[in-house]
Amino acid sequence: MRAYLTRSPIVAGTSRFLAALAIALGMSAQAATAMVLFDQTAPFDTGLRASSMLNFLGGTPGFRAADNFMLGSASVVGAIQWMGKSNSGANDFTFTFYADDAGQPGAVLLSSTGNLTTSTFVSGPEVRTLYSSNLNNSFSASAGTTYWLSVFNNAPDANWAWSHIGVELDGSVQRQNNEAAWLFPWDFDLNFALEGVSATVPAPASLTMVALGMLLLGRKSLGSRRARRTDSSPARAHR
């Protein structure tokens, strides 16, 4: 009689547990990337605000634009979407978060780069680019606090402008690149959205450690059963 190796209940349970955990973590990751924290992207308007190394005429100095935002709960901003138009030059965007200083951008809290994806937006004769970027360094925002965001094209040859939306909320600001003061207020608000995850949501590190522990336990059990496997068939007698 030959003893056959059967699947360990621990291994089977571990596999089911890991599969469920993978699904749960995948759903959690999808939810995190899809969580919109702030949306100021509508309605569309043809207006633009220069925010690049070069100005609209292709000369220097260029301009930097910024707009404010406030979140209802403490959150971590991990991605940005915005709309704009490139007149010439490359793309090399920097995202700068400022504290509020009496209704204008104050101290720099964080400056980050990120990856970049683009698509085309068309409204009648107007053509714009939709941009999105995951930040290389996320920004932690407190609830009920006013911050400012500047999206700036840092490429040396960039002649780029940030779209604004077609309603007047609390406005935006602009300054020349060779000036420290934000001397150019604007009635219209700029087109952008912020995405991320709540700062109170725990990271899945503890779930990952549990998964690794269960996996190691399952492998150890499987190895032990393989070591004990024997062929119990009786030796055939010679005649």
Short mmCIF file of C-alpha atoms in Angstrom, two decimals:
data_model
loop_
_atom_site.label_atom_id
_atom_site.label_comp_id
_atom_site.label_asym_id
_atom_site.label_seq_id
_atom_site.Cartn_x
_atom_site.Cartn_y
_atom_site.Cartn_z
CA MET A 1 0.00 0.00 0.00
CA ARG A 2 1.40 3.38 -1.02
CA ALA A 3 0.87 6.38 1.21
CA TYR A 4 -0.01 9.46 -0.87
CA LEU A 5 0.82 13.02 0.15
CA THR A 6 -2.33 15.00 0.89
CA ARG A 7 -2.58 18.80 1.13
CA SER A 8 -2.03 20.05 4.65
CA PRO A 9 -5.12 21.73 6.17
CA ILE A 10 -2.82 24.46 7.42
CA VAL A 11 -1.45 25.05 3.92
CA ALA A 12 -4.94 25.03 2.45
CA GLY A 13 -6.14 27.48 5.09
CA THR A 14 -3.09 29.65 4.53
CA SER A 15 -3.71 29.77 0.80
CA ARG A 16 -7.32 30.79 1.34
CA PHE A 17 -6.25 33.40 3.88
CA LEU A 18 -3.59 34.87 1.57
CA ALA A 19 -6.02 35.00 -1.32
CA ALA A 20 -8.58 36.84 0.78
CA LEU A 21 -5.90 39.16 2.12
CA ALA A 22 -4.63 39.94 -1.38
CA ILE A 23 -8.16 40.81 -2.49
CA ALA A 24 -8.71 42.99 0.57
CA LEU A 25 -5.41 44.83 0.17
CA GLY A 26 -6.05 45.29 -3.55
CA MET A 27 -9.48 46.76 -2.87
CA SER A 28 -7.96 49.00 -0.19
CA ALA A 29 -5.27 50.24 -2.60
CA GLN A 30 -7.87 50.95 -5.27
CA ALA A 31 -10.00 52.86 -2.79
CA ALA A 32 -7.00 54.91 -1.70
CA THR A 33 -6.04 55.99 -5.20
CA ALA A 34 -9.66 56.86 -6.02
CA MET A 35 -10.36 58.94 -2.90
CA VAL A 36 -10.95 62.54 -3.95
CA LEU A 37 -10.10 64.96 -1.16
CA PHE A 38 -10.74 68.23 -3.00
CA ASP A 39 -12.23 68.89 -6.43
CA GLN A 40 -12.13 72.28 -8.16
CA THR A 41 -12.21 71.24 -11.81
CA ALA A 42 -15.55 72.57 -13.10
CA PRO A 43 -16.95 74.36 -14.93
CA PHE A 44 -14.52 74.67 -17.83
CA ASP A 45 -13.32 78.15 -18.78
CA THR A 46 -10.96 79.41 -21.46
CA GLY A 47 -8.93 81.56 -19.05
CA LEU A 48 -5.29 80.76 -18.28
CA ARG A 49 -2.66 81.86 -15.74
CA ALA A 50 1.03 81.60 -16.60
CA SER A 51 2.98 79.39 -14.19
CA SER A 52 6.31 78.52 -15.76
CA MET A 53 9.87 79.67 -16.32
CA LEU A 54 8.85 81.76 -19.36
CA ASN A 55 5.99 84.21 -19.75
CA PHE A 56 3.35 84.18 -22.50
CA LEU A 57 5.69 86.04 -24.83
CA GLY A 58 8.38 83.40 -24.38
CA GLY A 59 10.66 85.69 -22.37
CA THR A 60 11.74 86.08 -18.78
CA PRO A 61 10.84 86.49 -16.07
CA GLY A 62 8.03 83.99 -16.02
CA PHE A 63 5.24 83.78 -13.47
CA ARG A 64 4.10 81.43 -10.71
CA ALA A 65 0.41 80.91 -9.90
CA ALA A 66 -1.15 79.49 -6.71
CA ASP A 67 -4.61 78.75 -5.35
CA ASN A 68 -5.86 77.91 -1.86
CA PHE A 69 -7.76 74.91 -0.54
CA MET A 70 -9.11 73.51 2.72
CA LEU A 71 -9.92 69.89 3.61
CA GLY A 72 -12.72 68.78 5.89
CA SER A 73 -10.67 66.08 7.62
CA ALA A 74 -7.02 65.39 8.30
CA SER A 75 -5.69 63.73 5.16
CA VAL A 76 -2.57 62.85 3.23
CA VAL A 77 -2.44 64.27 -0.30
CA GLY A 78 -0.76 61.77 -2.59
CA ALA A 79 -1.86 62.78 -6.08
CA ILE A 80 -2.88 65.87 -8.04
CA GLN A 81 -4.95 66.42 -11.17
CA TRP A 82 -5.04 69.72 -13.05
CA MET A 83 -5.66 71.30 -16.44
CA GLY A 84 -3.46 73.62 -18.45
CA LYS A 85 -2.00 74.55 -21.80
CA SER A 86 1.57 74.33 -23.07
CA ASN A 87 2.56 76.98 -25.58
CA SER A 88 6.09 75.62 -25.93
CA GLY A 89 8.77 73.68 -24.10
CA ALA A 90 9.01 70.54 -22.03
CA ASN A 91 7.16 69.42 -18.90
CA ASP A 92 8.94 69.40 -15.55
CA PHE A 93 6.31 70.12 -12.91
CA THR A 94 6.95 70.98 -9.28
CA PHE A 95 4.14 71.02 -6.71
CA THR A 96 4.60 73.39 -3.79
CA PHE A 97 2.36 73.57 -0.73
CA TYR A 98 2.34 76.78 1.31
CA ALA A 99 0.90 77.83 4.63
CA ASP A 100 -1.61 80.66 4.52
CA ASP A 101 -0.35 84.13 5.40
CA ALA A 102 -3.20 86.63 5.63
CA GLY A 103 -4.89 85.39 2.49
CA GLN A 104 -1.72 84.74 0.46
CA PRO A 105 0.86 81.94 0.21
CA GLY A 106 3.25 82.06 3.15
CA ALA A 107 5.95 79.65 4.28
CA VAL A 108 6.76 76.69 2.04
CA LEU A 109 5.58 73.49 3.74
CA LEU A 110 6.49 70.96 1.05
CA SER A 111 7.81 70.93 -2.49
CA SER A 112 7.60 67.73 -4.51
CA THR A 113 7.91 66.34 -8.00
CA GLY A 114 6.06 63.31 -9.33
CA ASN A 115 5.33 61.14 -12.32
CA LEU A 116 3.19 62.59 -15.10
CA THR A 117 0.35 61.32 -17.26
CA THR A 118 -1.55 63.44 -19.75
CA SER A 119 -4.68 63.37 -21.91
CA THR A 120 -6.35 65.85 -24.23
CA PHE A 121 -9.48 67.84 -23.38
CA VAL A 122 -11.47 69.52 -26.17
CA SER A 123 -14.31 72.02 -25.72
CA GLY A 124 -15.32 73.49 -29.07
CA PRO A 125 -12.28 75.25 -30.53
CA GLU A 126 -10.45 75.13 -27.20
CA VAL A 127 -7.88 72.38 -26.59
CA ARG A 128 -6.36 71.79 -23.18
CA THR A 129 -4.26 69.11 -21.50
CA LEU A 130 -5.43 67.16 -18.48
CA TYR A 131 -2.51 66.28 -16.22
CA SER A 132 -2.22 63.90 -13.28
CA SER A 133 0.70 63.08 -11.04
CA ASN A 134 1.42 60.90 -8.03
CA LEU A 135 3.57 62.91 -5.65
CA ASN A 136 7.02 61.60 -4.78
CA ASN A 137 6.52 63.18 -1.36
CA SER A 138 3.00 63.24 0.06
CA PHE A 139 1.57 66.24 1.90
CA SER A 140 -0.12 65.87 5.31
CA ALA A 141 -2.95 68.38 5.69
CA SER A 142 -4.82 69.19 8.88
CA ALA A 143 -8.59 69.56 8.93
CA GLY A 144 -10.07 73.02 8.52
CA THR A 145 -6.75 74.66 7.66
CA THR A 146 -6.15 76.89 4.64
CA TYR A 147 -3.22 75.89 2.44
CA TRP A 148 -1.99 77.07 -0.95
CA LEU A 149 -0.89 74.94 -3.89
CA SER A 150 1.33 76.06 -6.75
CA VAL A 151 1.68 73.94 -9.88
CA PHE A 152 4.76 75.21 -11.70
CA ASN A 153 6.45 74.04 -14.92
CA ASN A 154 10.14 74.20 -14.06
CA ALA A 155 11.51 73.28 -17.51
CA PRO A 156 13.88 76.05 -18.69
CA ASP A 157 12.06 76.38 -22.03
CA ALA A 158 8.53 76.02 -20.66
CA ASN A 159 5.87 78.52 -21.67
CA TRP A 160 2.95 76.97 -19.80
CA ALA A 161 -0.30 78.22 -18.27
CA TRP A 162 -2.69 76.82 -15.67
CA SER A 163 -6.38 76.77 -16.57
CA HIS A 164 -8.89 78.38 -14.28
CA ILE A 165 -12.51 77.42 -13.78
CA GLY A 166 -15.52 79.42 -14.87
CA VAL A 167 -16.75 80.58 -11.46
CA GLU A 168 -15.43 83.06 -8.94
CA LEU A 169 -14.98 81.45 -5.53
CA ASP A 170 -12.20 83.00 -3.43
CA GLY A 171 -9.75 83.67 -6.24
CA SER A 172 -6.10 82.84 -6.87
CA VAL A 173 -2.79 84.71 -6.93
CA GLN A 174 0.27 85.08 -9.13
CA ARG A 175 3.75 86.54 -8.86
CA GLN A 176 6.73 87.07 -11.10
CA ASN A 177 9.53 84.55 -10.67
CA ASN A 178 11.98 87.26 -9.70
CA GLU A 179 9.68 88.68 -7.01
CA ALA A 180 8.87 87.37 -3.54
CA ALA A 181 5.51 89.10 -3.17
CA TRP A 182 2.30 87.76 -4.71
CA LEU A 183 1.30 91.02 -6.39
CA PHE A 184 -1.30 89.78 -8.86
CA PRO A 185 -4.59 88.60 -7.32
CA TRP A 186 -7.15 87.06 -9.64
CA ASP A 187 -10.91 86.63 -9.18
CA PHE A 188 -11.07 83.20 -10.78
CA ASP A 189 -9.93 79.94 -9.19
CA LEU A 190 -7.51 77.49 -10.77
CA ASN A 191 -8.40 74.03 -12.07
CA PHE A 192 -7.14 71.21 -9.82
CA ALA A 193 -8.16 68.24 -7.68
CA LEU A 194 -6.38 66.49 -4.82
CA GLU A 195 -6.42 62.76 -4.12
CA GLY A 196 -5.12 60.66 -1.29
CA VAL A 197 -6.01 58.71 1.82
CA SER A 198 -7.17 59.77 5.25
CA ALA A 199 -4.35 60.33 7.73
CA THR A 200 -6.30 58.27 10.30
CA VAL A 201 -6.41 55.12 8.15
CA PRO A 202 -3.78 52.64 9.45
CA ALA A 203 -1.21 51.31 7.04
CA PRO A 204 -1.58 47.58 6.18
CA ALA A 205 1.88 46.72 7.55
CA SER A 206 0.43 44.63 10.38
CA LEU A 207 -1.70 42.64 7.93
CA THR A 208 1.36 42.01 5.80
CA MET A 209 3.29 40.63 8.79
CA VAL A 210 0.41 38.28 9.62
CA ALA A 211 0.33 37.09 6.03
CA LEU A 212 4.07 36.38 6.03
CA GLY A 213 3.79 34.47 9.30
CA MET A 214 0.98 32.29 7.99
CA LEU A 215 2.90 31.65 4.78
CA LEU A 216 6.01 30.52 6.66
CA LEU A 217 3.92 28.28 8.92
CA GLY A 218 2.30 26.67 5.92
CA ARG A 219 5.63 26.03 4.21
CA LYS A 220 7.08 24.47 7.38
CA SER A 221 4.12 22.09 7.69
CA LEU A 222 4.37 21.12 4.04
CA GLY A 223 8.08 20.39 4.37
CA SER A 224 7.52 18.18 7.42
CA ARG A 225 4.89 16.11 5.66
CA ARG A 226 7.11 15.62 2.63
CA ALA A 227 9.93 14.39 4.87
CA ARG A 228 7.63 11.79 6.45
CA ARG A 229 6.35 10.45 3.15
CA THR A 230 7.35 6.81 2.74
CA ASP A 231 6.64 4.06 0.31
CA SER A 232 5.01 1.32 2.40
CA SER A 233 4.64 -1.21 -0.47
CA PRO A 234 5.96 -4.69 0.67
CA ALA A 235 9.02 -6.03 -1.09
CA ARG A 236 8.14 -8.58 -3.79
CA ALA A 237 9.43 -12.10 -2.92
CA HIS A 238 11.74 -13.86 -5.44
CA ARG A 239 10.68 -17.23 -6.65
#
